[in-house]
PDB file of C-alpha atoms in Angstrom:
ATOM      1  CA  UNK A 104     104.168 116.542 121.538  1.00 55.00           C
ATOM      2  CA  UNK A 105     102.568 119.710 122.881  1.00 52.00           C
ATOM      3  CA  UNK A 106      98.434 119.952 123.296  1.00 50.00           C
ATOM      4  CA  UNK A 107      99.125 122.735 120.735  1.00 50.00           C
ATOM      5  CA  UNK A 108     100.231 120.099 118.449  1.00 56.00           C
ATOM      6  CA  UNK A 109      97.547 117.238 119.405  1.00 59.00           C
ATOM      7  CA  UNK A 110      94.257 117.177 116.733  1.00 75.00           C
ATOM      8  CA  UNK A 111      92.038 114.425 116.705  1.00 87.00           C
ATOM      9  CA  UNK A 112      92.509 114.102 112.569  1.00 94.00           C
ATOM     10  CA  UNK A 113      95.298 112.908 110.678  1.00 96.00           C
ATOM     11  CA  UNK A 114      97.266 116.226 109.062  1.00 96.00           C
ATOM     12  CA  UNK A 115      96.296 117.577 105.481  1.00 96.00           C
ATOM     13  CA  UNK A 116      98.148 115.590 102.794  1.00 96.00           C
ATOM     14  CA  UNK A 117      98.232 112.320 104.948  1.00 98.00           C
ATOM     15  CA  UNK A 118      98.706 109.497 102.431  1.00 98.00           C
ATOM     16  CA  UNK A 119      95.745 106.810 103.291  1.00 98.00           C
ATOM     17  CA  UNK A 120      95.181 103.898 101.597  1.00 98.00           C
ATOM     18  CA  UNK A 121      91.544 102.423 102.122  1.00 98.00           C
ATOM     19  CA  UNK A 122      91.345  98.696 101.513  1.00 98.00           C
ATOM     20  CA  UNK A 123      87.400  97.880 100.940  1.00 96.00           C
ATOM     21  CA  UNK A 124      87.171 101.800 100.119  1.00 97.00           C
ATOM     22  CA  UNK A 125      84.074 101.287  97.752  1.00 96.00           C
ATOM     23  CA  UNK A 126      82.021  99.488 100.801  1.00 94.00           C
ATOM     24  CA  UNK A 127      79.245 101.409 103.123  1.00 93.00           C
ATOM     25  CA  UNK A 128      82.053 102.104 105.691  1.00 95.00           C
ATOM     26  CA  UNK A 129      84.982 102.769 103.177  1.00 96.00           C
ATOM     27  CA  UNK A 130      82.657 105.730 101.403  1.00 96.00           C
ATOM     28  CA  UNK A 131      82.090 107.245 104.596  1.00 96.00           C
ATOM     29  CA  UNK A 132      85.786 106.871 105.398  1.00 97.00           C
ATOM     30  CA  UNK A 133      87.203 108.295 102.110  1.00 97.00           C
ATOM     31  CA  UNK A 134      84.510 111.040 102.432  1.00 96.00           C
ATOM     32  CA  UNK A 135      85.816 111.987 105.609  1.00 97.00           C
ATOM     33  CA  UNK A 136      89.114 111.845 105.030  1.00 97.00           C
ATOM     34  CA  UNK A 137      88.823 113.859 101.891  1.00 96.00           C
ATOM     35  CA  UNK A 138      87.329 116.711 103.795  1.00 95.00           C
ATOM     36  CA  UNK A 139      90.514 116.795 106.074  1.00 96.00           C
ATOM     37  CA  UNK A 140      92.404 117.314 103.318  1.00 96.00           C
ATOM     38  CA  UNK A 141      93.991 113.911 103.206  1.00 97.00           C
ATOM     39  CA  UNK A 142      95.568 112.168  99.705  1.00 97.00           C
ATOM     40  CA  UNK A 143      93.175 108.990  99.657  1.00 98.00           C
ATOM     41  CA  UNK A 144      94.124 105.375  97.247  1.00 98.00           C
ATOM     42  CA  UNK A 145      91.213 102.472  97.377  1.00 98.00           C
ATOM     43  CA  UNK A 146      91.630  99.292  96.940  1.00 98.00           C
ATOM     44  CA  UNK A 147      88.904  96.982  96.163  1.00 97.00           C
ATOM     45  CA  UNK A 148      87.229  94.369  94.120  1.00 97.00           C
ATOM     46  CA  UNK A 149      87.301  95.459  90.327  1.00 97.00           C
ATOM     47  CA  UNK A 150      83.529  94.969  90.604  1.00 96.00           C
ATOM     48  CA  UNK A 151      83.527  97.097  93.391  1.00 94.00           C
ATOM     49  CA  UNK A 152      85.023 100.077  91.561  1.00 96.00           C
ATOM     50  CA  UNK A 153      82.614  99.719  88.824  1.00 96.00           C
ATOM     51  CA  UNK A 154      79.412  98.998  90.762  1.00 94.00           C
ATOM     52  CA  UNK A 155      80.711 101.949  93.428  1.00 93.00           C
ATOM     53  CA  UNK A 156      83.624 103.956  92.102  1.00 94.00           C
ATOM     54  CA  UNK A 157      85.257 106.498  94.779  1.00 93.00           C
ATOM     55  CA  UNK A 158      84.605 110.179  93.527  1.00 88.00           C
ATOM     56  CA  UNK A 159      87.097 112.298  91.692  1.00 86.00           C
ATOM     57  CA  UNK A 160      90.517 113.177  92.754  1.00 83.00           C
ATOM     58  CA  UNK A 161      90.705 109.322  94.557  1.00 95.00           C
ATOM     59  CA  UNK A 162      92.530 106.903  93.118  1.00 96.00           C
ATOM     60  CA  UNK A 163      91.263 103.395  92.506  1.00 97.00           C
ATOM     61  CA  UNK A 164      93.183  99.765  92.036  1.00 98.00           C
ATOM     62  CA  UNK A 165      91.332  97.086  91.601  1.00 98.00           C
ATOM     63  CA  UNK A 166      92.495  94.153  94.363  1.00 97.00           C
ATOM     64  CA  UNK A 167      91.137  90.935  95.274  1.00 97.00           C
ATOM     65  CA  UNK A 168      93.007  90.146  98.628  1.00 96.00           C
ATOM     66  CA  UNK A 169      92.136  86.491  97.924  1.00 94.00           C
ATOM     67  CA  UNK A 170      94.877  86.736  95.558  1.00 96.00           C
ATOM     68  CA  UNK A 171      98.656  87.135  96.747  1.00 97.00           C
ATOM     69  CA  UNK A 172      99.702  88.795  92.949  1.00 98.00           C
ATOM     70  CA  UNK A 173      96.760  91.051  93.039  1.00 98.00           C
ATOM     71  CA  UNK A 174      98.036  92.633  96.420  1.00 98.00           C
ATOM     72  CA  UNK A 175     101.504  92.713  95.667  1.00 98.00           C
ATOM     73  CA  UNK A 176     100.797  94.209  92.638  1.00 98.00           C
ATOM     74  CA  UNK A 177      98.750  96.851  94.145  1.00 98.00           C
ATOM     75  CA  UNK A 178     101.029  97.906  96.413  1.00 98.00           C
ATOM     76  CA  UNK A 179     103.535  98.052  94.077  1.00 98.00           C
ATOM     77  CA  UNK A 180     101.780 100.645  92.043  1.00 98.00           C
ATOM     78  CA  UNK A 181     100.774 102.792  95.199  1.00 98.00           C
ATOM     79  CA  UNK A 182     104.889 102.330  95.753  1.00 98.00           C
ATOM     80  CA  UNK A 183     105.368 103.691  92.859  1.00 98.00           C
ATOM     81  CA  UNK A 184     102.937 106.542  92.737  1.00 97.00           C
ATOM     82  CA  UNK A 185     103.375 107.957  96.818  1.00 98.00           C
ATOM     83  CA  UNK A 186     106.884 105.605  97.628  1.00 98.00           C
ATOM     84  CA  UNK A 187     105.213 106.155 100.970  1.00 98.00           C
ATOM     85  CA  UNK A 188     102.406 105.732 102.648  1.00 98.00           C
ATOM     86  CA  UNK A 189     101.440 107.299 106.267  1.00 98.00           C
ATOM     87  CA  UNK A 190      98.151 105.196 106.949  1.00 98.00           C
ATOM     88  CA  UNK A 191      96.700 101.752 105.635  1.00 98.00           C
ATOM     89  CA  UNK A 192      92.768 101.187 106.556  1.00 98.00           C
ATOM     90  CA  UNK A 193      91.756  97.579 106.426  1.00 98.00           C
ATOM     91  CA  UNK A 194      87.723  97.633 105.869  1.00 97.00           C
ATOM     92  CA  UNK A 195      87.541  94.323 103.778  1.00 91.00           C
ATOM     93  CA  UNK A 196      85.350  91.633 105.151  1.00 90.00           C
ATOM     94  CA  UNK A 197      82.697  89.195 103.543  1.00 86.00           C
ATOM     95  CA  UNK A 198      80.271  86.466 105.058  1.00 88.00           C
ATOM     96  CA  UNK A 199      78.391  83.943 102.773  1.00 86.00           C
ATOM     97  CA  UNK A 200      75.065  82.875 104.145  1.00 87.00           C
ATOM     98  CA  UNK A 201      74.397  81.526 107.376  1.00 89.00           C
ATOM     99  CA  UNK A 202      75.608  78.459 107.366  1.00 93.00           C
ATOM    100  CA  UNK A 203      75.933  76.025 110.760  1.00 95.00           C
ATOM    101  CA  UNK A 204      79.744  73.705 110.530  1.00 96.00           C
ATOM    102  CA  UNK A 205      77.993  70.475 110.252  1.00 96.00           C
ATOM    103  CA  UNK A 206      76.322  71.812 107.460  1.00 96.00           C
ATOM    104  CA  UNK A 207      79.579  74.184 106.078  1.00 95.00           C
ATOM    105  CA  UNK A 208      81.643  73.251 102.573  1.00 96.00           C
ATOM    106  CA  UNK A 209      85.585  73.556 103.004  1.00 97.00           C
ATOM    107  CA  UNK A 210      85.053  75.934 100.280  1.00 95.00           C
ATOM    108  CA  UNK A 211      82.740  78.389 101.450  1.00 94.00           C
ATOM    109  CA  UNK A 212      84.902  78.350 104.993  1.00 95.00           C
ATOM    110  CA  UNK A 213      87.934  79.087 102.721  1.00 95.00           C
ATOM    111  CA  UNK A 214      86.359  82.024 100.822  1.00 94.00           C
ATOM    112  CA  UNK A 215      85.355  84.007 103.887  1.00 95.00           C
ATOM    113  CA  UNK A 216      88.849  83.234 105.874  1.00 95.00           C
ATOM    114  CA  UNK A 217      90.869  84.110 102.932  1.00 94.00           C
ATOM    115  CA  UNK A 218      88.936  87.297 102.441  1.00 93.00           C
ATOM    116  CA  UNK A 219      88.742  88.856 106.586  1.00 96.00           C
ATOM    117  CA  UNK A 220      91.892  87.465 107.476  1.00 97.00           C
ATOM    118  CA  UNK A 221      94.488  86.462 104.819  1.00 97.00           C
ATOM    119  CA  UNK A 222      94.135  88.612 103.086  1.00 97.00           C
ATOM    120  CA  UNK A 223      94.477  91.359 105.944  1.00 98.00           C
ATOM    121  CA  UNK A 224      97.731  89.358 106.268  1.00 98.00           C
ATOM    122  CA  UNK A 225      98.685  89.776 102.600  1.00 98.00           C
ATOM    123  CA  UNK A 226      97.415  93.820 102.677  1.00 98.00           C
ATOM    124  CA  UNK A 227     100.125  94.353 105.813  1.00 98.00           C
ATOM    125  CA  UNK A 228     102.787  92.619 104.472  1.00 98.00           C
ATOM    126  CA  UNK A 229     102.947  94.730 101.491  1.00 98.00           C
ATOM    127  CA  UNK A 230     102.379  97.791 103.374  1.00 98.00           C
ATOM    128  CA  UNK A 231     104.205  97.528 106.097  1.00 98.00           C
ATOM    129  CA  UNK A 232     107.463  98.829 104.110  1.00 98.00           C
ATOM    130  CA  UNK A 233     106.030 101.630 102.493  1.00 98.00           C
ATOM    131  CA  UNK A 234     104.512 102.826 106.667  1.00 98.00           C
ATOM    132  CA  UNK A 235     107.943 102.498 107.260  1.00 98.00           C
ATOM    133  CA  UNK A 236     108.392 105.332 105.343  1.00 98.00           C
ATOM    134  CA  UNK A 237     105.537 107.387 106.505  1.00 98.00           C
ATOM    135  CA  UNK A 238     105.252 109.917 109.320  1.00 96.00           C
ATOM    136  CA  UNK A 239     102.900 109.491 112.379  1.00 95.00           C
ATOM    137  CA  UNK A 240     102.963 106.014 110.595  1.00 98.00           C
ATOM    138  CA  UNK A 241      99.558 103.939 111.721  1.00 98.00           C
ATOM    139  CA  UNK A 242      97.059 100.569 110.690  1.00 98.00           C
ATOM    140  CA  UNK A 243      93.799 100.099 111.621  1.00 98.00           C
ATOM    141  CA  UNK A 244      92.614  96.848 111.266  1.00 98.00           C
ATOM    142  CA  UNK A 245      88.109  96.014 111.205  1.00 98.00           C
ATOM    143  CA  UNK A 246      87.189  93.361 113.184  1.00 97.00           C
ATOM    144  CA  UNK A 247      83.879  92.733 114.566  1.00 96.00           C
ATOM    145  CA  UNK A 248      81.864  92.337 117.256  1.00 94.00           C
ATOM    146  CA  UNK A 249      81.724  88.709 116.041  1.00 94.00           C
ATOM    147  CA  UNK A 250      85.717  88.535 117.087  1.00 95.00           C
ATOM    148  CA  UNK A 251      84.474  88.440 120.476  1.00 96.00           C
ATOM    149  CA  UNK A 252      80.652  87.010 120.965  1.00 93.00           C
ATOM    150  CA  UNK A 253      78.825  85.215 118.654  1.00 92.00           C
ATOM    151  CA  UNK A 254      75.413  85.427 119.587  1.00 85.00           C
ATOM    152  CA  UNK A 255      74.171  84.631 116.407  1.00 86.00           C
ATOM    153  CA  UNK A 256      73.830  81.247 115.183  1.00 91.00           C
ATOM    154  CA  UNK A 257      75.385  80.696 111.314  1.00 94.00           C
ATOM    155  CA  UNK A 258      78.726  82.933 111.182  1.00 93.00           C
ATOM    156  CA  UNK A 259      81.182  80.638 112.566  1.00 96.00           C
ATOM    157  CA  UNK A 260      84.239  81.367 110.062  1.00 96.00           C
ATOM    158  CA  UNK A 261      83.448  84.924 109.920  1.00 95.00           C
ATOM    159  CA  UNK A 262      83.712  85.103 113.545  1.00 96.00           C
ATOM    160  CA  UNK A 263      86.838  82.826 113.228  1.00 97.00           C
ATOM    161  CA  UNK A 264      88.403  85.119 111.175  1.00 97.00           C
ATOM    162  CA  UNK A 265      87.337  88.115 112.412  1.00 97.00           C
ATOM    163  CA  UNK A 266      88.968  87.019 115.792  1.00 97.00           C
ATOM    164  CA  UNK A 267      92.260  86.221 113.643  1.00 98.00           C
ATOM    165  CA  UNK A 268      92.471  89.926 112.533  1.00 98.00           C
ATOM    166  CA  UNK A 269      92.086  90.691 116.281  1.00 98.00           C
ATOM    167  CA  UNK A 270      95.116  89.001 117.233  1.00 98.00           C
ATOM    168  CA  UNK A 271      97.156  89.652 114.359  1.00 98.00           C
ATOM    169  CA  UNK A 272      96.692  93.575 114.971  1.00 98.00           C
ATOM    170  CA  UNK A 273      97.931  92.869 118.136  1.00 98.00           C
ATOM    171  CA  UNK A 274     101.168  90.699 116.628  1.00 98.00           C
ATOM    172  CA  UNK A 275     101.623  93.657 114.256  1.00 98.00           C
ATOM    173  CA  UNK A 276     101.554  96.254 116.715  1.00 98.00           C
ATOM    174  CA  UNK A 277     104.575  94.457 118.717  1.00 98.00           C
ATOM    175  CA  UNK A 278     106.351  93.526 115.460  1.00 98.00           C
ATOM    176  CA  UNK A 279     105.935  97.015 113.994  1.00 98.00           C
ATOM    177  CA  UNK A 280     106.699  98.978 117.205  1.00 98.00           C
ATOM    178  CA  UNK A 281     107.922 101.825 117.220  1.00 98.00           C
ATOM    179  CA  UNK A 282     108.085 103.018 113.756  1.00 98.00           C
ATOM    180  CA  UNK A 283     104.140 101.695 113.134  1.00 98.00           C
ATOM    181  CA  UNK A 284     101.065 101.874 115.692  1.00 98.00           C
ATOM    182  CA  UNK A 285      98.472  99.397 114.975  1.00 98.00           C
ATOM    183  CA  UNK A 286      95.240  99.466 116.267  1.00 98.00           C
ATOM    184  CA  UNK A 287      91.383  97.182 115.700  1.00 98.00           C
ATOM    185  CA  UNK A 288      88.165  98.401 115.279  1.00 98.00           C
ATOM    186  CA  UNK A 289      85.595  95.876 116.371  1.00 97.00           C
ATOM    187  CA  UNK A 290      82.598  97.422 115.049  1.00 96.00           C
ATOM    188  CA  UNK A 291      78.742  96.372 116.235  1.00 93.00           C
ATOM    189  CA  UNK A 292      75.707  95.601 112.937  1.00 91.00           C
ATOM    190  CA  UNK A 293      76.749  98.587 110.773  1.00 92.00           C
ATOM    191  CA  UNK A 294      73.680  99.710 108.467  1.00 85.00           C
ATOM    192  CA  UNK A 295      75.647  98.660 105.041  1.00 80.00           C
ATOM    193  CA  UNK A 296      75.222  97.012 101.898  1.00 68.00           C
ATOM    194  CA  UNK A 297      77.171  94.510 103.786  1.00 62.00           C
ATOM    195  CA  UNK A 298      74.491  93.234 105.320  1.00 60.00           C
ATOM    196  CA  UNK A 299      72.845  91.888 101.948  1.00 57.00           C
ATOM    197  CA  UNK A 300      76.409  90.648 100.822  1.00 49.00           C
ATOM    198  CA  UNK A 301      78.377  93.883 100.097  1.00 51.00           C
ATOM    199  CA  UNK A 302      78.782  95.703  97.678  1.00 51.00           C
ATOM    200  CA  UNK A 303      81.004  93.429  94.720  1.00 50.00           C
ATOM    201  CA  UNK A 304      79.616  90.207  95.771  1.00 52.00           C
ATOM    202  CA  UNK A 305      76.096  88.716  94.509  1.00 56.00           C
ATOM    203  CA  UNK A 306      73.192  89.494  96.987  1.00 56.00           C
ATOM    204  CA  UNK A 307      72.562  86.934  99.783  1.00 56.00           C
ATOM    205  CA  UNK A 308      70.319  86.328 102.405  1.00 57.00           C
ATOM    206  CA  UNK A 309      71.868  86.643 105.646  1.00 58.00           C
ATOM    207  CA  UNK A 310      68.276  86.267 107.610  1.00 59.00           C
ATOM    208  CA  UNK A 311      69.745  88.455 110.091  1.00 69.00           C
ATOM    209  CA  UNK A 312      66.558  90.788 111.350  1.00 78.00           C
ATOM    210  CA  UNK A 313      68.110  94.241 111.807  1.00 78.00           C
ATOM    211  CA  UNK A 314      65.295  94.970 113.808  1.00 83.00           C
ATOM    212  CA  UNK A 315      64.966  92.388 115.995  1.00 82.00           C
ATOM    213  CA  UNK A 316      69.546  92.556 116.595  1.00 80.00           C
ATOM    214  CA  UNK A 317      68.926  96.052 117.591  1.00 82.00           C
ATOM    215  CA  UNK A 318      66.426  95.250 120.846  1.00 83.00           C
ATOM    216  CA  UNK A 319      69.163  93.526 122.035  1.00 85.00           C
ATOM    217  CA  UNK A 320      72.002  96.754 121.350  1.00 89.00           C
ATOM    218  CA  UNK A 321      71.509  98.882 124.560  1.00 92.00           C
ATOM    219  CA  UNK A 322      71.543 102.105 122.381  1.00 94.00           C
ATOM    220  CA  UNK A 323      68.498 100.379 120.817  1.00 90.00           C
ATOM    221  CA  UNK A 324      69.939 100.810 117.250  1.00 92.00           C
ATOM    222  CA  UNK A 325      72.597 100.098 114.803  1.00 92.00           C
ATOM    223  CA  UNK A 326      75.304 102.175 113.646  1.00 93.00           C
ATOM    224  CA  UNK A 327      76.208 104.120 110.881  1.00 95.00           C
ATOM    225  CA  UNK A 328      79.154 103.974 108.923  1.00 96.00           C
ATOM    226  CA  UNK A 329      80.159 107.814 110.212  1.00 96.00           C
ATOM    227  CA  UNK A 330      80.349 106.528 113.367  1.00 96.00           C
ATOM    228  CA  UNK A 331      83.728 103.990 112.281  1.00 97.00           C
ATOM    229  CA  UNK A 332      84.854 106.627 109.961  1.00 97.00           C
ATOM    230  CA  UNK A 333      85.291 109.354 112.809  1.00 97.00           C
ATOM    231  CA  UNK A 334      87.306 106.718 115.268  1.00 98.00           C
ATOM    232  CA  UNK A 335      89.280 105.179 112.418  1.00 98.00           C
ATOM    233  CA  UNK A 336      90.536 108.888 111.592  1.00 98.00           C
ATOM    234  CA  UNK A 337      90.950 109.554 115.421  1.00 98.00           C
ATOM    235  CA  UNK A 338      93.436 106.296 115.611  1.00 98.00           C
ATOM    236  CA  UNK A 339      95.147 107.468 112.413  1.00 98.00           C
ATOM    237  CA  UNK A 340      95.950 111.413 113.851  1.00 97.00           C
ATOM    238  CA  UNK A 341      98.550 112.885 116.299  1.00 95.00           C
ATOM    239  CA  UNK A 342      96.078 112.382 119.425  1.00 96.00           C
ATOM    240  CA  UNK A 343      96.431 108.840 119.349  1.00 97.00           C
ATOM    241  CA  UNK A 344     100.488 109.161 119.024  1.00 96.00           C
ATOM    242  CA  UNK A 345     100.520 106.955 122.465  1.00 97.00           C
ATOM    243  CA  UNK A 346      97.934 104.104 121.337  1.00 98.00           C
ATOM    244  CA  UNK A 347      99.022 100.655 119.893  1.00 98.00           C
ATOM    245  CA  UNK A 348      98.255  97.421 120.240  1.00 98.00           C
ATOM    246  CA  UNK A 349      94.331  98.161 121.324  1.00 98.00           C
ATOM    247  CA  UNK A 350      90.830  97.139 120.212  1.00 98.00           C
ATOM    248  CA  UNK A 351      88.658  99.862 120.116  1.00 97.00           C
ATOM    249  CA  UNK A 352      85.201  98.146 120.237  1.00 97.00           C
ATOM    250  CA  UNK A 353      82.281 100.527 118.581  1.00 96.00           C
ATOM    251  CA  UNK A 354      79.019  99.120 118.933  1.00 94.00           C
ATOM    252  CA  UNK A 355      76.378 100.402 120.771  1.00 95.00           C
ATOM    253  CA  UNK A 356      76.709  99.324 123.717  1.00 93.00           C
ATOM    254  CA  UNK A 357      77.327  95.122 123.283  1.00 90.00           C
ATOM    255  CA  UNK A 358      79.063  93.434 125.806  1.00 78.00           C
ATOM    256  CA  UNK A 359      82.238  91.969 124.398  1.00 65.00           C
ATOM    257  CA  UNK A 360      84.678  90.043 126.714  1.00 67.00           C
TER     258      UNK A 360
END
């Protein structure tokens, strides 16, 4: 590939599918990607779609990636509509309320794995034949900073799981090589409905002080959801043609080992 033909976005009519695409992060996303001309699908939470539907011109399937039907059955549809696909986003994630594990149900542990990293599983799996089909053919998985230190007290099976998507983007990325690159995001406190429970989820109170997290975020803040939207499309597009396998950790600042 010549510099000539390196561009830090994905080309018009890229085929992206968003998973979480109704989220803080996955509107800023499909925004983006809709202004570079790309063809955008969401998937999310019925509820979701209804409480935060994508604008016109993006198509919508409701998905519950808690529920092995529900994904194959969305994928099967987006099979049907594109028979390809060139880029699969994974955005979902949830996190109850802070909980400690001597004081955590089996059940709320179950909910939050299934969610952030089962169903990231279940997502890839039925993608992962329709990339094959795609050109410049990429994943990028959302971890957390969470994956790597947990420095807050209550968030033990996010963290968990979040650490699972870290290592199964790394899996992927040697199992999908070289047709596939597949790359994690380990983003920092995002400013999001997420942090009062997302958006398709009741409210709940995660007691996490924004404020207070920030003094300890050497850029003294927390991010926006622009600032994952711009790197996920970066990871997606000819620039990154040579990049697999990596977590790109975006943050602030945070020291993550």
């Amino acid at each position: 590939m010549t510099m000539k033909q390196m561009t830090n976005m994905p080309p018009a009519g890229t085929k992206m599918v968003v998973v979480g695409g109704c989220g803080g992060m996955g509107r800023a996303l499909v925004e983006a990607a809709l202004a570079a001309e790309l063809s955008v699908t969401v998937l999310d939470l019925a509820r979701s779609i209804d409480q935060s539907p994508p604008r016109a011109g993006v198509a919508a399937i409701a998905c519950d990636l808690s529920d092995e039907q529900s994904v194959v059955a969305a994928f099967e549809r987006i099979a049907a509509t594109w028979g390809s696909i060139d880029c699969l986003v994974n955005l979902a994630g949830y996190t109850g309320e802070r909980i400690t594990v001597e004081n955590l149900s089996v059940k709320e542990w179950d909910e939050i794995t299934d969610c952030c990293v089962r169903g990231v599983f279940l997502a890839a799996r039925s993608a992962i034949p329709l990339l094959r089909k795609g050109r410049n053919a990429s994943m990028v998985l959302i971890a957390s900073t969470f994956a790597h230190l947990v420095s807050v007290r209550g968030f033990a099976p996010y963290a968990a799981a979040k650490a699972g998507v870290v290592s199964l983007g790394k899996a992927l990325a040697t199992e999908c090589a070289p047709e596939i690159r597949v790359n994690v995001i380990s983003p920092g406190l995002i400013q999001t409905p997420f942090l009062d429970g997302g958006t398709g989820r009741g409210p709940r109170a995660s007691n996490l002080n924004p404020d207070k997290y920030a003094l300890g975020v050497p850029l003294r803040r927390l991010g926006n959801p622009e600032e994952i939207a711009a790197p996920i499309l970066f990871l997606a597009s000819p620039s990154a043609s040579y990049i697999t396998g990596q977590v790109l950790h975006v943050n602030g600042g945070v020291w993550a080992p």
